[in-house]
PDB file of C-alpha atoms in Angstrom:
ATOM      1  CA  UNK A  14       6.595  13.327  23.991  1.00 60.00           C
ATOM      2  CA  UNK A  15       5.325  10.398  25.987  1.00 70.00           C
ATOM      3  CA  UNK A  16       1.747   9.269  25.300  1.00 68.00           C
ATOM      4  CA  UNK A  17      -0.799   8.859  28.088  1.00 80.00           C
ATOM      5  CA  UNK A  18      -2.323   5.402  28.554  1.00 75.00           C
ATOM      6  CA  UNK A  19      -5.559   6.558  26.873  1.00 72.00           C
ATOM      7  CA  UNK A  20      -3.700   8.097  23.921  1.00 74.00           C
ATOM      8  CA  UNK A  21      -1.685   4.903  23.497  1.00 73.00           C
ATOM      9  CA  UNK A  22      -4.855   2.772  23.646  1.00 70.00           C
ATOM     10  CA  UNK A  23      -6.534   4.974  21.043  1.00 72.00           C
ATOM     11  CA  UNK A  24      -3.500   4.907  18.772  1.00 75.00           C
ATOM     12  CA  UNK A  25      -3.287   1.109  18.862  1.00 73.00           C
ATOM     13  CA  UNK A  26      -7.012   0.364  18.554  1.00 72.00           C
ATOM     14  CA  UNK A  27      -7.527   2.857  15.750  1.00 72.00           C
ATOM     15  CA  UNK A  28      -5.098   0.880  13.602  1.00 74.00           C
ATOM     16  CA  UNK A  29      -6.847  -2.458  14.072  1.00 76.00           C
ATOM     17  CA  UNK A  30      -9.314  -3.502  11.345  1.00 80.00           C
ATOM     18  CA  UNK A  31     -12.879  -3.429  12.637  1.00 91.00           C
ATOM     19  CA  UNK A  32     -13.735  -1.803  15.924  1.00 95.00           C
ATOM     20  CA  UNK A  33     -12.538  -2.269  19.485  1.00 95.00           C
ATOM     21  CA  UNK A  34     -15.046  -1.257  22.129  1.00 95.00           C
ATOM     22  CA  UNK A  35     -16.504  -1.342  25.599  1.00 96.00           C
ATOM     23  CA  UNK A  36     -20.238  -2.049  25.729  1.00 97.00           C
ATOM     24  CA  UNK A  37     -22.048  -1.281  28.972  1.00 97.00           C
ATOM     25  CA  UNK A  38     -25.504  -2.603  29.763  1.00 97.00           C
ATOM     26  CA  UNK A  39     -26.824  -0.438  32.591  1.00 96.00           C
ATOM     27  CA  UNK A  40     -29.060  -1.864  35.350  1.00 96.00           C
ATOM     28  CA  UNK A  41     -32.048   0.015  33.839  1.00 96.00           C
ATOM     29  CA  UNK A  42     -31.607  -1.870  30.520  1.00 94.00           C
ATOM     30  CA  UNK A  43     -30.143   1.028  28.535  1.00 95.00           C
ATOM     31  CA  UNK A  44     -26.723   0.638  26.982  1.00 96.00           C
ATOM     32  CA  UNK A  45     -23.856   2.618  25.528  1.00 97.00           C
ATOM     33  CA  UNK A  46     -20.264   2.331  24.347  1.00 96.00           C
ATOM     34  CA  UNK A  47     -18.058   4.248  26.805  1.00 95.00           C
ATOM     35  CA  UNK A  48     -15.091   3.532  24.537  1.00 93.00           C
ATOM     36  CA  UNK A  49     -15.046   2.670  20.850  1.00 94.00           C
ATOM     37  CA  UNK A  50     -12.271   2.928  18.301  1.00 93.00           C
ATOM     38  CA  UNK A  51     -12.478   4.926  15.091  1.00 92.00           C
ATOM     39  CA  UNK A  52     -13.248   1.651  13.271  1.00 94.00           C
ATOM     40  CA  UNK A  53     -16.916   2.140  14.134  1.00 95.00           C
ATOM     41  CA  UNK A  54     -17.047   4.516  11.179  1.00 94.00           C
ATOM     42  CA  UNK A  55     -16.289   1.666   8.776  1.00 93.00           C
ATOM     43  CA  UNK A  56     -18.327  -0.988  10.568  1.00 95.00           C
ATOM     44  CA  UNK A  57     -21.516   0.930  11.432  1.00 95.00           C
ATOM     45  CA  UNK A  58     -21.113   4.215   9.514  1.00 93.00           C
ATOM     46  CA  UNK A  59     -21.481   6.298  12.692  1.00 95.00           C
ATOM     47  CA  UNK A  60     -19.111   8.445  14.732  1.00 94.00           C
ATOM     48  CA  UNK A  61     -17.700   7.271  18.092  1.00 93.00           C
ATOM     49  CA  UNK A  62     -19.451  10.146  19.863  1.00 94.00           C
ATOM     50  CA  UNK A  63     -22.823   8.970  18.458  1.00 95.00           C
ATOM     51  CA  UNK A  64     -22.803   5.945  20.782  1.00 95.00           C
ATOM     52  CA  UNK A  65     -20.911   7.205  23.816  1.00 93.00           C
ATOM     53  CA  UNK A  66     -24.074   7.789  25.877  1.00 94.00           C
ATOM     54  CA  UNK A  67     -26.708   5.776  23.988  1.00 94.00           C
ATOM     55  CA  UNK A  68     -26.114   3.035  21.430  1.00 94.00           C
ATOM     56  CA  UNK A  69     -29.686   2.459  20.189  1.00 93.00           C
ATOM     57  CA  UNK A  70     -28.638   3.674  16.755  1.00 93.00           C
ATOM     58  CA  UNK A  71     -26.486   0.540  16.329  1.00 94.00           C
ATOM     59  CA  UNK A  72     -29.408  -1.792  16.967  1.00 94.00           C
ATOM     60  CA  UNK A  73     -31.407   0.039  14.292  1.00 94.00           C
ATOM     61  CA  UNK A  74     -28.827  -1.218  11.779  1.00 96.00           C
ATOM     62  CA  UNK A  75     -29.206  -4.865  12.825  1.00 96.00           C
ATOM     63  CA  UNK A  76     -30.760  -6.930  10.050  1.00 97.00           C
ATOM     64  CA  UNK A  77     -34.406  -7.628  11.009  1.00 96.00           C
ATOM     65  CA  UNK A  78     -33.896 -11.388  10.571  1.00 97.00           C
ATOM     66  CA  UNK A  79     -30.982 -11.356  13.038  1.00 97.00           C
ATOM     67  CA  UNK A  80     -32.256  -8.878  15.633  1.00 97.00           C
ATOM     68  CA  UNK A  81     -33.872 -11.278  18.136  1.00 97.00           C
ATOM     69  CA  UNK A  82     -30.978 -13.744  17.964  1.00 98.00           C
ATOM     70  CA  UNK A  83     -28.479 -10.931  18.585  1.00 97.00           C
ATOM     71  CA  UNK A  84     -30.416  -9.738  21.645  1.00 96.00           C
ATOM     72  CA  UNK A  85     -30.691 -13.309  22.942  1.00 97.00           C
ATOM     73  CA  UNK A  86     -26.925 -13.846  22.577  1.00 98.00           C
ATOM     74  CA  UNK A  87     -26.197 -10.660  24.539  1.00 97.00           C
ATOM     75  CA  UNK A  88     -28.738 -11.599  27.220  1.00 96.00           C
ATOM     76  CA  UNK A  89     -27.200 -15.045  27.630  1.00 97.00           C
ATOM     77  CA  UNK A  90     -23.724 -13.534  27.938  1.00 98.00           C
ATOM     78  CA  UNK A  91     -24.981 -11.016  30.511  1.00 97.00           C
ATOM     79  CA  UNK A  92     -26.920 -13.559  32.578  1.00 96.00           C
ATOM     80  CA  UNK A  93     -24.123 -16.135  32.682  1.00 97.00           C
ATOM     81  CA  UNK A  94     -21.126 -13.783  32.396  1.00 98.00           C
ATOM     82  CA  UNK A  95     -19.867 -15.933  29.541  1.00 98.00           C
ATOM     83  CA  UNK A  96     -17.907 -14.661  26.537  1.00 98.00           C
ATOM     84  CA  UNK A  97     -20.063 -13.270  23.750  1.00 98.00           C
ATOM     85  CA  UNK A  98     -19.305 -14.489  20.226  1.00 98.00           C
ATOM     86  CA  UNK A  99     -21.821 -13.915  17.506  1.00 98.00           C
ATOM     87  CA  UNK A 100     -22.183 -13.529  13.739  1.00 98.00           C
ATOM     88  CA  UNK A 101     -24.972 -11.287  12.504  1.00 97.00           C
ATOM     89  CA  UNK A 102     -25.903  -8.978   9.667  1.00 97.00           C
ATOM     90  CA  UNK A 103     -26.413  -5.256   9.459  1.00 97.00           C
ATOM     91  CA  UNK A 104     -28.687  -3.583   6.977  1.00 96.00           C
ATOM     92  CA  UNK A 105     -28.324   0.083   6.176  1.00 93.00           C
ATOM     93  CA  UNK A 106     -30.881   2.499   4.721  1.00 89.00           C
ATOM     94  CA  UNK A 107     -29.354   2.191   1.248  1.00 91.00           C
ATOM     95  CA  UNK A 108     -29.975  -1.588   1.325  1.00 90.00           C
ATOM     96  CA  UNK A 109     -26.328  -2.511   1.949  1.00 93.00           C
ATOM     97  CA  UNK A 110     -26.081  -5.742   3.972  1.00 96.00           C
ATOM     98  CA  UNK A 111     -22.853  -6.596   5.780  1.00 96.00           C
ATOM     99  CA  UNK A 112     -21.916  -9.588   7.949  1.00 97.00           C
ATOM    100  CA  UNK A 113     -20.275  -8.832  11.301  1.00 98.00           C
ATOM    101  CA  UNK A 114     -18.552 -11.016  13.868  1.00 98.00           C
ATOM    102  CA  UNK A 115     -18.359  -9.836  17.451  1.00 98.00           C
ATOM    103  CA  UNK A 116     -16.412 -11.206  20.378  1.00 98.00           C
ATOM    104  CA  UNK A 117     -16.342  -9.772  23.891  1.00 98.00           C
ATOM    105  CA  UNK A 118     -15.783 -10.726  27.510  1.00 98.00           C
ATOM    106  CA  UNK A 119     -18.246  -9.466  30.149  1.00 98.00           C
ATOM    107  CA  UNK A 120     -17.735  -8.465  33.745  1.00 97.00           C
ATOM    108  CA  UNK A 121     -20.211  -7.305  36.364  1.00 97.00           C
ATOM    109  CA  UNK A 122     -19.628  -3.839  37.789  1.00 97.00           C
ATOM    110  CA  UNK A 123     -20.383  -2.757  41.350  1.00 96.00           C
ATOM    111  CA  UNK A 124     -23.591  -0.954  40.345  1.00 96.00           C
ATOM    112  CA  UNK A 125     -24.953  -4.102  38.639  1.00 96.00           C
ATOM    113  CA  UNK A 126     -24.073  -3.009  35.104  1.00 97.00           C
ATOM    114  CA  UNK A 127     -22.400  -5.463  32.745  1.00 98.00           C
ATOM    115  CA  UNK A 128     -19.344  -4.198  30.865  1.00 98.00           C
ATOM    116  CA  UNK A 129     -18.026  -6.084  27.850  1.00 98.00           C
ATOM    117  CA  UNK A 130     -14.594  -5.513  26.315  1.00 97.00           C
ATOM    118  CA  UNK A 131     -14.336  -6.727  22.759  1.00 97.00           C
ATOM    119  CA  UNK A 132     -14.107  -6.213  19.034  1.00 96.00           C
ATOM    120  CA  UNK A 133     -16.375  -6.383  16.005  1.00 97.00           C
ATOM    121  CA  UNK A 134     -15.084  -7.080  12.522  1.00 96.00           C
ATOM    122  CA  UNK A 135     -16.687  -7.077   9.101  1.00 96.00           C
ATOM    123  CA  UNK A 136     -16.683 -10.645   7.766  1.00 96.00           C
ATOM    124  CA  UNK A 137     -18.758 -10.048   4.637  1.00 95.00           C
ATOM    125  CA  UNK A 138     -15.976 -11.186   2.294  1.00 91.00           C
ATOM    126  CA  UNK A 139     -15.357 -14.329   4.354  1.00 92.00           C
ATOM    127  CA  UNK A 140     -19.084 -15.189   4.314  1.00 90.00           C
ATOM    128  CA  UNK A 141     -19.180 -14.707   0.526  1.00 87.00           C
ATOM    129  CA  UNK A 142     -16.174 -17.047   0.149  1.00 90.00           C
ATOM    130  CA  UNK A 143     -17.836 -19.626   2.406  1.00 89.00           C
ATOM    131  CA  UNK A 144     -20.981 -19.466   0.264  1.00 88.00           C
ATOM    132  CA  UNK A 145     -18.925 -19.966  -2.911  1.00 92.00           C
ATOM    133  CA  UNK A 146     -17.163 -22.950  -1.333  1.00 91.00           C
ATOM    134  CA  UNK A 147     -20.507 -24.391  -0.235  1.00 91.00           C
ATOM    135  CA  UNK A 148     -21.861 -24.104  -3.782  1.00 93.00           C
ATOM    136  CA  UNK A 149     -18.706 -25.627  -5.275  1.00 90.00           C
ATOM    137  CA  UNK A 150     -18.775 -28.462  -2.752  1.00 88.00           C
ATOM    138  CA  UNK A 151     -22.427 -29.132  -3.524  1.00 91.00           C
ATOM    139  CA  UNK A 152     -21.721 -29.145  -7.270  1.00 91.00           C
ATOM    140  CA  UNK A 153     -18.808 -31.593  -6.874  1.00 89.00           C
ATOM    141  CA  UNK A 154     -20.823 -33.867  -4.588  1.00 89.00           C
ATOM    142  CA  UNK A 155     -23.773 -33.918  -7.004  1.00 89.00           C
ATOM    143  CA  UNK A 156     -21.662 -34.308 -10.143  1.00 90.00           C
ATOM    144  CA  UNK A 157     -22.522 -37.363 -12.223  1.00 89.00           C
ATOM    145  CA  UNK A 158     -18.781 -37.910 -12.772  1.00 89.00           C
ATOM    146  CA  UNK A 159     -16.573 -39.528 -10.156  1.00 89.00           C
ATOM    147  CA  UNK A 160     -14.315 -37.010  -8.423  1.00 91.00           C
ATOM    148  CA  UNK A 161     -11.215 -37.898  -6.414  1.00 90.00           C
ATOM    149  CA  UNK A 162      -9.104 -35.338  -4.558  1.00 91.00           C
ATOM    150  CA  UNK A 163      -5.652 -36.301  -3.307  1.00 92.00           C
ATOM    151  CA  UNK A 164      -3.039 -34.530  -1.233  1.00 92.00           C
ATOM    152  CA  UNK A 165       0.503 -33.843  -2.484  1.00 93.00           C
ATOM    153  CA  UNK A 166       1.544 -37.384  -1.450  1.00 92.00           C
ATOM    154  CA  UNK A 167      -1.196 -38.960  -3.606  1.00 91.00           C
ATOM    155  CA  UNK A 168      -3.297 -39.976  -0.601  1.00 92.00           C
ATOM    156  CA  UNK A 169      -7.031 -39.731  -1.249  1.00 93.00           C
ATOM    157  CA  UNK A 170      -8.688 -36.972   0.791  1.00 93.00           C
ATOM    158  CA  UNK A 171     -12.129 -36.901  -0.825  1.00 93.00           C
ATOM    159  CA  UNK A 172     -14.352 -38.837  -3.193  1.00 91.00           C
ATOM    160  CA  UNK A 173     -17.886 -37.957  -4.247  1.00 91.00           C
ATOM    161  CA  UNK A 174     -20.964 -40.191  -4.440  1.00 91.00           C
ATOM    162  CA  UNK A 175     -20.530 -40.779  -8.163  1.00 90.00           C
ATOM    163  CA  UNK A 176     -17.059 -42.217  -7.425  1.00 90.00           C
ATOM    164  CA  UNK A 177     -18.584 -44.669  -4.939  1.00 89.00           C
ATOM    165  CA  UNK A 178     -21.260 -45.723  -7.426  1.00 88.00           C
ATOM    166  CA  UNK A 179     -18.900 -46.166 -10.367  1.00 85.00           C
ATOM    167  CA  UNK A 180     -16.131 -47.975  -8.461  1.00 84.00           C
ATOM    168  CA  UNK A 181     -18.076 -49.953  -5.874  1.00 85.00           C
ATOM    169  CA  UNK A 182     -15.718 -48.600  -3.210  1.00 87.00           C
ATOM    170  CA  UNK A 183     -16.963 -46.698  -0.170  1.00 91.00           C
ATOM    171  CA  UNK A 184     -15.391 -43.441   1.037  1.00 90.00           C
ATOM    172  CA  UNK A 185     -14.195 -44.997   4.264  1.00 92.00           C
ATOM    173  CA  UNK A 186     -12.365 -47.704   2.255  1.00 88.00           C
ATOM    174  CA  UNK A 187     -10.324 -45.228   0.189  1.00 90.00           C
ATOM    175  CA  UNK A 188      -9.751 -42.091   2.295  1.00 93.00           C
ATOM    176  CA  UNK A 189      -6.058 -41.906   3.187  1.00 93.00           C
ATOM    177  CA  UNK A 190      -5.062 -44.471   0.581  1.00 90.00           C
ATOM    178  CA  UNK A 191      -3.323 -44.162  -2.770  1.00 90.00           C
ATOM    179  CA  UNK A 192      -5.506 -44.271  -5.933  1.00 85.00           C
ATOM    180  CA  UNK A 193      -3.700 -47.522  -6.777  1.00 82.00           C
ATOM    181  CA  UNK A 194      -6.432 -49.060  -4.632  1.00 77.00           C
ATOM    182  CA  UNK A 195      -8.642 -48.754  -7.701  1.00 76.00           C
ATOM    183  CA  UNK A 196      -6.804 -51.790  -9.070  1.00 73.00           C
ATOM    184  CA  UNK A 197      -8.316 -53.905  -6.267  1.00 63.00           C
ATOM    185  CA  UNK A 198     -10.563 -55.894  -8.611  1.00 62.00           C
ATOM    186  CA  UNK A 199     -13.802 -54.294  -7.384  1.00 60.00           C
ATOM    187  CA  UNK A 200     -13.545 -51.458  -9.853  1.00 59.00           C
ATOM    188  CA  UNK A 201     -14.782 -52.212 -13.369  1.00 60.00           C
ATOM    189  CA  UNK A 202     -12.095 -51.725 -16.008  1.00 61.00           C
ATOM    190  CA  UNK A 203     -14.050 -48.955 -17.744  1.00 60.00           C
ATOM    191  CA  UNK A 204     -14.229 -46.956 -14.458  1.00 57.00           C
ATOM    192  CA  UNK A 205     -10.534 -47.511 -13.725  1.00 52.00           C
TER     193      UNK A 205
END
């Protein structure tokens, strides 16, 4: 049997991680999601029908520290009809905090409403990885030992501050060069 356009859309969007949606901001300031994929269950822990006519429940899950910034980003997108892209946190009653990334494109409707078409995905794992990388990077940069990172062709990609202090060479002098540069005469023998 051949699927209708709506059935096909639902079948495709329900298999995409995160949620695909339409978000409508009515002229009176109220909003709703006329269409949302089944992914809303995983992202916001609500049913699609819970937001079809009124989406206030979703804003209740916005982390208090991110609420005003989220509203401001939506307002800017609505006022300028520019794409909306935003990272923000949700916080559920059980204390669970999740990071979300949303992206949508707005268009003005004849009645003055703004309708966005977009997606929201859970990026909590990515944010945790970024935090780990930030901590590792900070630890390497603050290490008292000189650290040199090269690519597979032995070209220097990174050196930390301790490297600069112990060798007398500045980052900009060594990035892209082979560690053989350490034999330049500036580097004390004990450091080399």
